[in-house]
mmCIF file of C-alpha atoms and ligand atoms in Angstrom:
data_model
loop_
_atom_site.group_PDB
_atom_site.id
_atom_site.type_symbol
_atom_site.label_atom_id
_atom_site.label_comp_id
_atom_site.label_asym_id
_atom_site.label_seq_id
_atom_site.Cartn_x
_atom_site.Cartn_y
_atom_site.Cartn_z
ATOM 1 C CA MET A 1 -13.092 -5.510 -7.714
ATOM 2 C CA ILE A 2 -9.296 -5.744 -7.568
ATOM 3 C CA GLN A 3 -7.476 -2.410 -7.731
ATOM 4 C CA LEU A 4 -3.969 -1.580 -8.967
ATOM 5 C CA ALA A 5 -1.941 0.947 -6.953
ATOM 6 C CA PRO A 6 1.333 1.923 -8.672
ATOM 7 C CA SER A 7 3.971 3.178 -6.215
ATOM 8 C CA ILE A 8 5.522 6.527 -7.093
ATOM 9 C CA LEU A 9 8.677 5.427 -5.249
ATOM 10 C CA SER A 10 9.849 4.041 -8.600
ATOM 11 C CA ALA A 11 8.724 7.078 -10.641
ATOM 12 C CA ASP A 12 11.041 9.651 -12.216
ATOM 13 C CA PHE A 13 10.793 12.377 -9.558
ATOM 14 C CA SER A 14 11.959 15.049 -12.007
ATOM 15 C CA GLN A 15 8.643 14.650 -13.851
ATOM 16 C CA LEU A 16 6.344 13.275 -11.219
ATOM 17 C CA GLY A 17 3.165 15.007 -12.409
ATOM 18 C CA GLN A 18 3.568 13.614 -15.903
ATOM 19 C CA GLN A 19 4.381 10.125 -14.629
ATOM 20 C CA VAL A 20 1.254 10.120 -12.520
ATOM 21 C CA SER A 21 -0.801 11.143 -15.572
ATOM 22 C CA CYS A 22 0.654 8.088 -17.344
ATOM 23 C CA ILE A 23 -0.571 5.630 -14.713
ATOM 24 C CA GLU A 24 -3.954 7.340 -14.683
ATOM 25 C CA GLU A 25 -4.134 7.018 -18.460
ATOM 26 C CA GLY A 26 -3.351 3.292 -18.125
ATOM 27 C CA GLY A 27 -6.297 2.812 -15.764
ATOM 28 C CA ALA A 28 -4.621 2.639 -12.328
ATOM 29 C CA HIS A 29 -7.038 2.907 -9.416
ATOM 30 C CA LEU A 30 -4.936 4.449 -6.630
ATOM 31 C CA ILE A 31 -1.527 6.109 -6.197
ATOM 32 C CA HIS A 32 0.613 4.289 -3.630
ATOM 33 C CA VAL A 33 2.677 6.830 -1.669
ATOM 34 C CA ASP A 34 5.709 5.251 0.064
ATOM 35 C CA VAL A 35 6.958 7.443 2.897
ATOM 36 C CA MET A 36 10.278 6.379 4.477
ATOM 37 C CA ASP A 37 12.091 8.036 7.352
ATOM 38 C CA GLY A 38 15.518 6.383 7.418
ATOM 39 C CA HIS A 39 14.745 4.948 10.876
ATOM 40 C CA PHE A 40 11.933 2.425 10.549
ATOM 41 C CA VAL A 41 13.437 1.451 7.180
ATOM 42 C CA PRO A 42 16.998 2.014 5.938
ATOM 43 C CA ASN A 43 16.021 4.566 3.284
ATOM 44 C CA ILE A 44 14.532 8.076 3.062
ATOM 45 C CA SER A 45 11.969 8.789 0.334
ATOM 46 C CA PHE A 46 9.800 11.918 0.548
ATOM 47 C CA GLY A 47 7.180 13.530 2.735
ATOM 48 C CA ALA A 48 3.702 15.020 2.585
ATOM 49 C CA ALA A 49 4.726 18.056 0.491
ATOM 50 C CA VAL A 50 5.605 15.854 -2.471
ATOM 51 C CA MET A 51 2.298 14.003 -2.233
ATOM 52 C CA LYS A 52 0.366 17.263 -1.942
ATOM 53 C CA SER A 53 2.091 18.638 -5.057
ATOM 54 C CA LEU A 54 0.188 15.969 -7.028
ATOM 55 C CA THR A 55 -3.276 17.051 -5.943
ATOM 56 C CA GLY A 56 -3.891 19.201 -9.009
ATOM 57 C CA LYS A 57 -2.215 16.730 -11.373
ATOM 58 C CA THR A 58 -4.391 13.668 -10.861
ATOM 59 C CA ALA A 59 -7.816 12.710 -9.634
ATOM 60 C CA LEU A 60 -6.601 9.317 -8.346
ATOM 61 C CA PRO A 61 -6.956 8.695 -4.612
ATOM 62 C CA PHE A 62 -3.836 8.491 -2.440
ATOM 63 C CA ASP A 63 -2.929 5.232 -0.713
ATOM 64 C CA VAL A 64 -0.372 6.405 1.859
ATOM 65 C CA HIS A 65 2.081 3.830 3.267
ATOM 66 C CA LEU A 66 3.933 5.268 6.247
ATOM 67 C CA MET A 67 7.176 3.359 6.858
ATOM 68 C CA ILE A 68 8.088 5.680 9.694
ATOM 69 C CA GLU A 69 8.515 5.723 13.442
ATOM 70 C CA HIS A 70 6.025 7.756 15.498
ATOM 71 C CA PRO A 71 3.411 7.884 12.711
ATOM 72 C CA ASP A 72 0.843 9.561 15.007
ATOM 73 C CA ASP A 73 2.863 12.765 14.769
ATOM 74 C CA TYR A 74 2.372 12.961 10.985
ATOM 75 C CA ILE A 75 -1.128 11.645 10.209
ATOM 76 C CA GLU A 76 -2.736 15.091 9.795
ATOM 77 C CA ASP A 77 0.018 16.101 7.346
ATOM 78 C CA PHE A 78 -1.171 13.429 4.921
ATOM 79 C CA ILE A 79 -4.878 14.253 5.056
ATOM 80 C CA THR A 80 -6.117 15.795 1.786
ATOM 81 C CA PRO A 81 -9.450 15.495 -0.047
ATOM 82 C CA GLN A 82 -7.753 12.787 -2.155
ATOM 83 C CA THR A 83 -6.389 10.732 0.738
ATOM 84 C CA GLU A 84 -8.193 7.399 0.809
ATOM 85 C CA TYR A 85 -6.008 5.213 3.058
ATOM 86 C CA ILE A 86 -3.269 5.929 5.577
ATOM 87 C CA THR A 87 -1.398 2.770 6.547
ATOM 88 C CA VAL A 88 0.990 2.440 9.475
ATOM 89 C CA HIS A 89 3.208 -0.467 10.483
ATOM 90 C CA GLN A 90 2.253 -2.726 13.355
ATOM 91 C CA GLU A 91 5.964 -2.927 14.220
ATOM 92 C CA ALA A 92 6.164 0.870 14.606
ATOM 93 C CA CYS A 93 3.069 1.379 16.783
ATOM 94 C CA VAL A 94 3.056 0.761 20.517
ATOM 95 C CA HIS A 95 -0.635 1.759 20.745
ATOM 96 C CA LEU A 96 -1.808 0.441 17.401
ATOM 97 C CA HIS A 97 -5.513 0.449 18.253
ATOM 98 C CA ARG A 98 -5.301 4.122 19.188
ATOM 99 C CA THR A 99 -3.338 4.977 16.054
ATOM 100 C CA LEU A 100 -5.938 3.354 13.790
ATOM 101 C CA GLN A 101 -8.684 5.295 15.536
ATOM 102 C CA HIS A 102 -6.596 8.450 15.120
ATOM 103 C CA ILE A 103 -6.424 7.891 11.346
ATOM 104 C CA ARG A 104 -10.194 7.417 11.093
ATOM 105 C CA ALA A 105 -10.878 10.459 13.248
ATOM 106 C CA ALA A 106 -8.587 12.512 11.006
ATOM 107 C CA GLY A 107 -10.739 11.560 7.999
ATOM 108 C CA ALA A 108 -8.974 8.696 6.211
ATOM 109 C CA LYS A 109 -9.471 4.946 6.084
ATOM 110 C CA ALA A 110 -7.150 3.187 8.520
ATOM 111 C CA GLY A 111 -4.605 0.657 7.277
ATOM 112 C CA VAL A 112 -2.074 -1.478 9.092
ATOM 113 C CA SER A 113 0.876 -3.290 7.545
ATOM 114 C CA ILE A 114 3.089 -6.164 8.672
ATOM 115 C CA ASN A 115 6.618 -6.992 7.550
ATOM 116 C CA PRO A 116 7.413 -10.440 6.148
ATOM 117 C CA ALA A 117 8.771 -11.583 9.556
ATOM 118 C CA THR A 118 5.622 -10.577 11.457
ATOM 119 C CA PRO A 119 2.878 -13.203 11.803
ATOM 120 C CA LEU A 120 -0.773 -12.407 11.112
ATOM 121 C CA CYS A 121 -1.692 -13.110 14.736
ATOM 122 C CA MET A 122 -0.117 -9.759 15.684
ATOM 123 C CA LEU A 123 -3.153 -8.101 14.049
ATOM 124 C CA GLU A 124 -5.817 -10.235 15.681
ATOM 125 C CA GLU A 125 -7.003 -7.578 18.141
ATOM 126 C CA VAL A 126 -7.234 -4.732 15.625
ATOM 127 C CA LEU A 127 -8.937 -6.367 12.653
ATOM 128 C CA GLU A 128 -12.255 -4.800 13.622
ATOM 129 C CA VAL A 129 -10.872 -1.260 13.598
ATOM 130 C CA ALA A 130 -8.911 -1.587 10.351
ATOM 131 C CA ASP A 131 -10.164 -0.733 6.867
ATOM 132 C CA LEU A 132 -7.092 -2.200 5.162
ATOM 133 C CA ILE A 133 -4.456 -4.821 5.948
ATOM 134 C CA LEU A 134 -1.252 -4.435 3.940
ATOM 135 C CA ILE A 135 0.862 -7.570 3.682
ATOM 136 C CA MET A 136 4.489 -6.728 2.853
ATOM 137 C CA SER A 137 5.877 -9.215 0.371
ATOM 138 C CA VAL A 138 9.415 -7.750 0.576
ATOM 139 C CA ASN A 139 11.295 -6.248 3.498
ATOM 140 C CA PRO A 140 10.319 -2.584 3.217
ATOM 141 C CA GLY A 141 12.799 0.112 2.276
ATOM 142 C CA PHE A 142 13.446 -0.282 -1.420
ATOM 143 C CA GLY A 143 11.616 -0.835 -4.676
ATOM 144 C CA GLY A 144 12.683 -3.466 -7.192
ATOM 145 C CA GLN A 145 13.150 -6.392 -4.788
ATOM 146 C CA LYS A 146 12.078 -9.990 -5.396
ATOM 147 C CA MET A 147 8.815 -11.148 -3.834
ATOM 148 C CA ILE A 148 9.019 -13.472 -0.826
ATOM 149 C CA PRO A 149 6.507 -16.104 -2.020
ATOM 150 C CA ALA A 150 5.471 -17.287 1.476
ATOM 151 C CA CYS A 151 3.598 -13.984 1.838
ATOM 152 C CA LEU A 152 0.921 -15.237 -0.543
ATOM 153 C CA GLY A 153 -0.020 -17.806 2.110
ATOM 154 C CA LYS A 154 -0.680 -14.917 4.495
ATOM 155 C CA ILE A 155 -3.110 -13.384 1.991
ATOM 156 C CA GLU A 156 -5.073 -16.646 1.739
ATOM 157 C CA GLN A 157 -5.096 -17.062 5.525
ATOM 158 C CA LEU A 158 -6.217 -13.462 6.045
ATOM 159 C CA LYS A 159 -9.046 -13.897 3.560
ATOM 160 C CA ARG A 160 -10.272 -16.938 5.528
ATOM 161 C CA ILE A 161 -10.093 -15.006 8.815
ATOM 162 C CA ARG A 162 -12.080 -12.142 7.260
ATOM 163 C CA GLU A 163 -14.802 -14.546 6.175
ATOM 164 C CA GLU A 164 -14.915 -16.360 9.533
ATOM 165 C CA LYS A 165 -15.204 -13.100 11.463
ATOM 166 C CA GLY A 166 -17.585 -11.446 8.999
ATOM 167 C CA LEU A 167 -15.310 -8.419 8.569
ATOM 168 C CA ASP A 168 -14.824 -6.273 5.471
ATOM 169 C CA PHE A 169 -11.302 -4.793 5.457
ATOM 170 C CA GLN A 170 -9.401 -4.658 2.166
ATOM 171 C CA ILE A 171 -6.358 -6.913 1.671
ATOM 172 C CA GLU A 172 -3.350 -5.316 -0.032
ATOM 173 C CA ILE A 173 0.023 -6.714 -1.104
ATOM 174 C CA ASP A 174 3.182 -4.653 -1.573
ATOM 175 C CA GLY A 175 6.551 -5.664 -2.989
ATOM 176 C CA GLY A 176 7.943 -7.592 -5.921
ATOM 177 C CA VAL A 177 4.744 -7.767 -7.970
ATOM 178 C CA ASN A 178 5.454 -8.109 -11.685
ATOM 179 C CA LEU A 179 3.825 -9.270 -14.921
ATOM 180 C CA ASP A 180 4.747 -12.895 -14.172
ATOM 181 C CA ASN A 181 3.302 -13.179 -10.679
ATOM 182 C CA ILE A 182 0.403 -10.684 -10.631
ATOM 183 C CA GLY A 183 -2.070 -13.376 -11.745
ATOM 184 C CA ARG A 184 -1.146 -15.566 -8.741
ATOM 185 C CA VAL A 185 -1.288 -12.553 -6.427
ATOM 186 C CA ALA A 186 -4.818 -11.780 -7.604
ATOM 187 C CA GLN A 187 -5.899 -15.415 -7.267
ATOM 188 C CA ALA A 188 -4.680 -15.562 -3.664
ATOM 189 C CA GLY A 189 -7.439 -13.091 -2.800
ATOM 190 C CA THR A 190 -5.723 -9.692 -2.885
ATOM 191 C CA ASP A 191 -7.996 -6.658 -3.245
ATOM 192 C CA ILE A 192 -5.341 -3.977 -3.835
ATOM 193 C CA ILE A 193 -2.062 -4.744 -5.608
ATOM 194 C CA VAL A 194 0.900 -2.363 -5.354
ATOM 195 C CA ALA A 195 3.396 -2.296 -8.221
ATOM 196 C CA GLY A 196 6.367 0.074 -8.201
ATOM 197 C CA SER A 197 9.171 -0.871 -10.566
ATOM 198 C CA ALA A 198 6.846 -3.080 -12.649
ATOM 199 C CA ALA A 199 4.713 -0.033 -13.464
ATOM 200 C CA PHE A 200 7.183 2.852 -13.656
ATOM 201 C CA GLY A 201 10.134 0.827 -14.999
ATOM 202 C CA ALA A 202 8.474 0.434 -18.386
ATOM 203 C CA GLU A 203 9.102 2.715 -21.337
ATOM 204 C CA ASP A 204 5.395 2.742 -22.118
ATOM 205 C CA ILE A 205 3.958 3.296 -18.639
ATOM 206 C CA PRO A 206 0.245 3.445 -19.633
ATOM 207 C CA GLY A 207 0.700 0.256 -21.684
ATOM 208 C CA ARG A 208 2.407 -1.504 -18.758
ATOM 209 C CA VAL A 209 -0.353 -0.483 -16.368
ATOM 210 C CA ARG A 210 -2.915 -1.881 -18.815
ATOM 211 C CA ASP A 211 -0.940 -5.159 -19.054
ATOM 212 C CA LEU A 212 -0.696 -5.495 -15.268
ATOM 213 C CA ILE A 213 -4.420 -4.865 -14.947
ATOM 214 C CA SER A 214 -5.277 -7.400 -17.621
ATOM 215 C CA ARG A 215 -2.965 -10.095 -16.173
ATOM 216 C CA ALA A 216 -4.514 -9.545 -12.754
ATOM 217 C CA GLY A 217 -7.857 -10.295 -14.354
ATOM 218 C CA ILE A 218 -9.274 -6.923 -13.316
ATOM 219 C CA ASN A 219 -12.319 -5.880 -15.292
ATOM 220 C CA GLY A 220 -13.939 -2.509 -15.339
HETATM 221 C C1 DX5 B 1 8.810 -1.116 -0.301
HETATM 222 C C2 DX5 B 1 7.654 -0.227 -0.698
HETATM 223 C C3 DX5 B 1 6.974 -0.724 -1.921
HETATM 224 C C4 DX5 B 1 7.839 -0.730 -3.127
HETATM 225 C C5 DX5 B 1 7.231 -1.556 -4.200
HETATM 226 O O1 DX5 B 1 9.422 -0.635 0.816
HETATM 227 O O2 DX5 B 1 6.691 -0.167 0.330
HETATM 228 O O3 DX5 B 1 5.764 -0.039 -2.172
HETATM 229 O O4 DX5 B 1 8.118 0.525 -3.602
HETATM 230 O O5 DX5 B 1 8.118 -1.578 -5.242
HETATM 231 P P1 DX5 B 1 8.269 -2.822 -6.185
HETATM 232 O O6 DX5 B 1 6.917 -3.081 -6.775
HETATM 233 O O7 DX5 B 1 9.289 -2.413 -7.151
HETATM 234 O O8 DX5 B 1 8.702 -3.982 -5.313
HETATM 235 ZN ZN1 ZN B 2 4.488 0.562 -0.070
#
């Protein structure tokens, strides 16, 4: 089943708990948590304390996307009973295989992401130790950007590789998903779809989440 993961990067931080309740009401499956350090990407967002402040406010699992240098130093900070995935960037990890094992040993599912300029072959040697592959469809750092359409080809290619190798990682897309393109994104073979501004930019957030889910063809 395809899952929708709204990114709180585009939420109104002054009422984060309430905003998260809205996406839950709309039927979202995960909360995408975009952590930025101002080094790996040219923007600073928030850290583990903000994510942890949501633990009593929602039952949705956390899908943590670390856009930071030296992610190994921070993995334990993001472990909570609600943490489902912790995703690091291939471009930020010198010992990526070790980092993915570190995430699993800490108690979360291990994800790895690649930027639009990074080819899929850079992940070839770690596919067997990854629970999630996150394909960036914008250059990370900011919400509200336009999707780079070539990234959909990567999703299709990755799905083929998964079948050929008999693996079972989840395929996620992040960046520029909106009501107009979410159907195509789902058809390409995406399992988890991130939507930031498309979800939180609406006046009726639960209604928008429902619309995104229905246009993605997600049932149940
Ligand atoms: C980009 C972040 C994305 C972003 C998505 O650096 O990783 O999760 O917030 O936002 P939209 O959906 O607005 O492109
Ligand atoms: Zn993200």
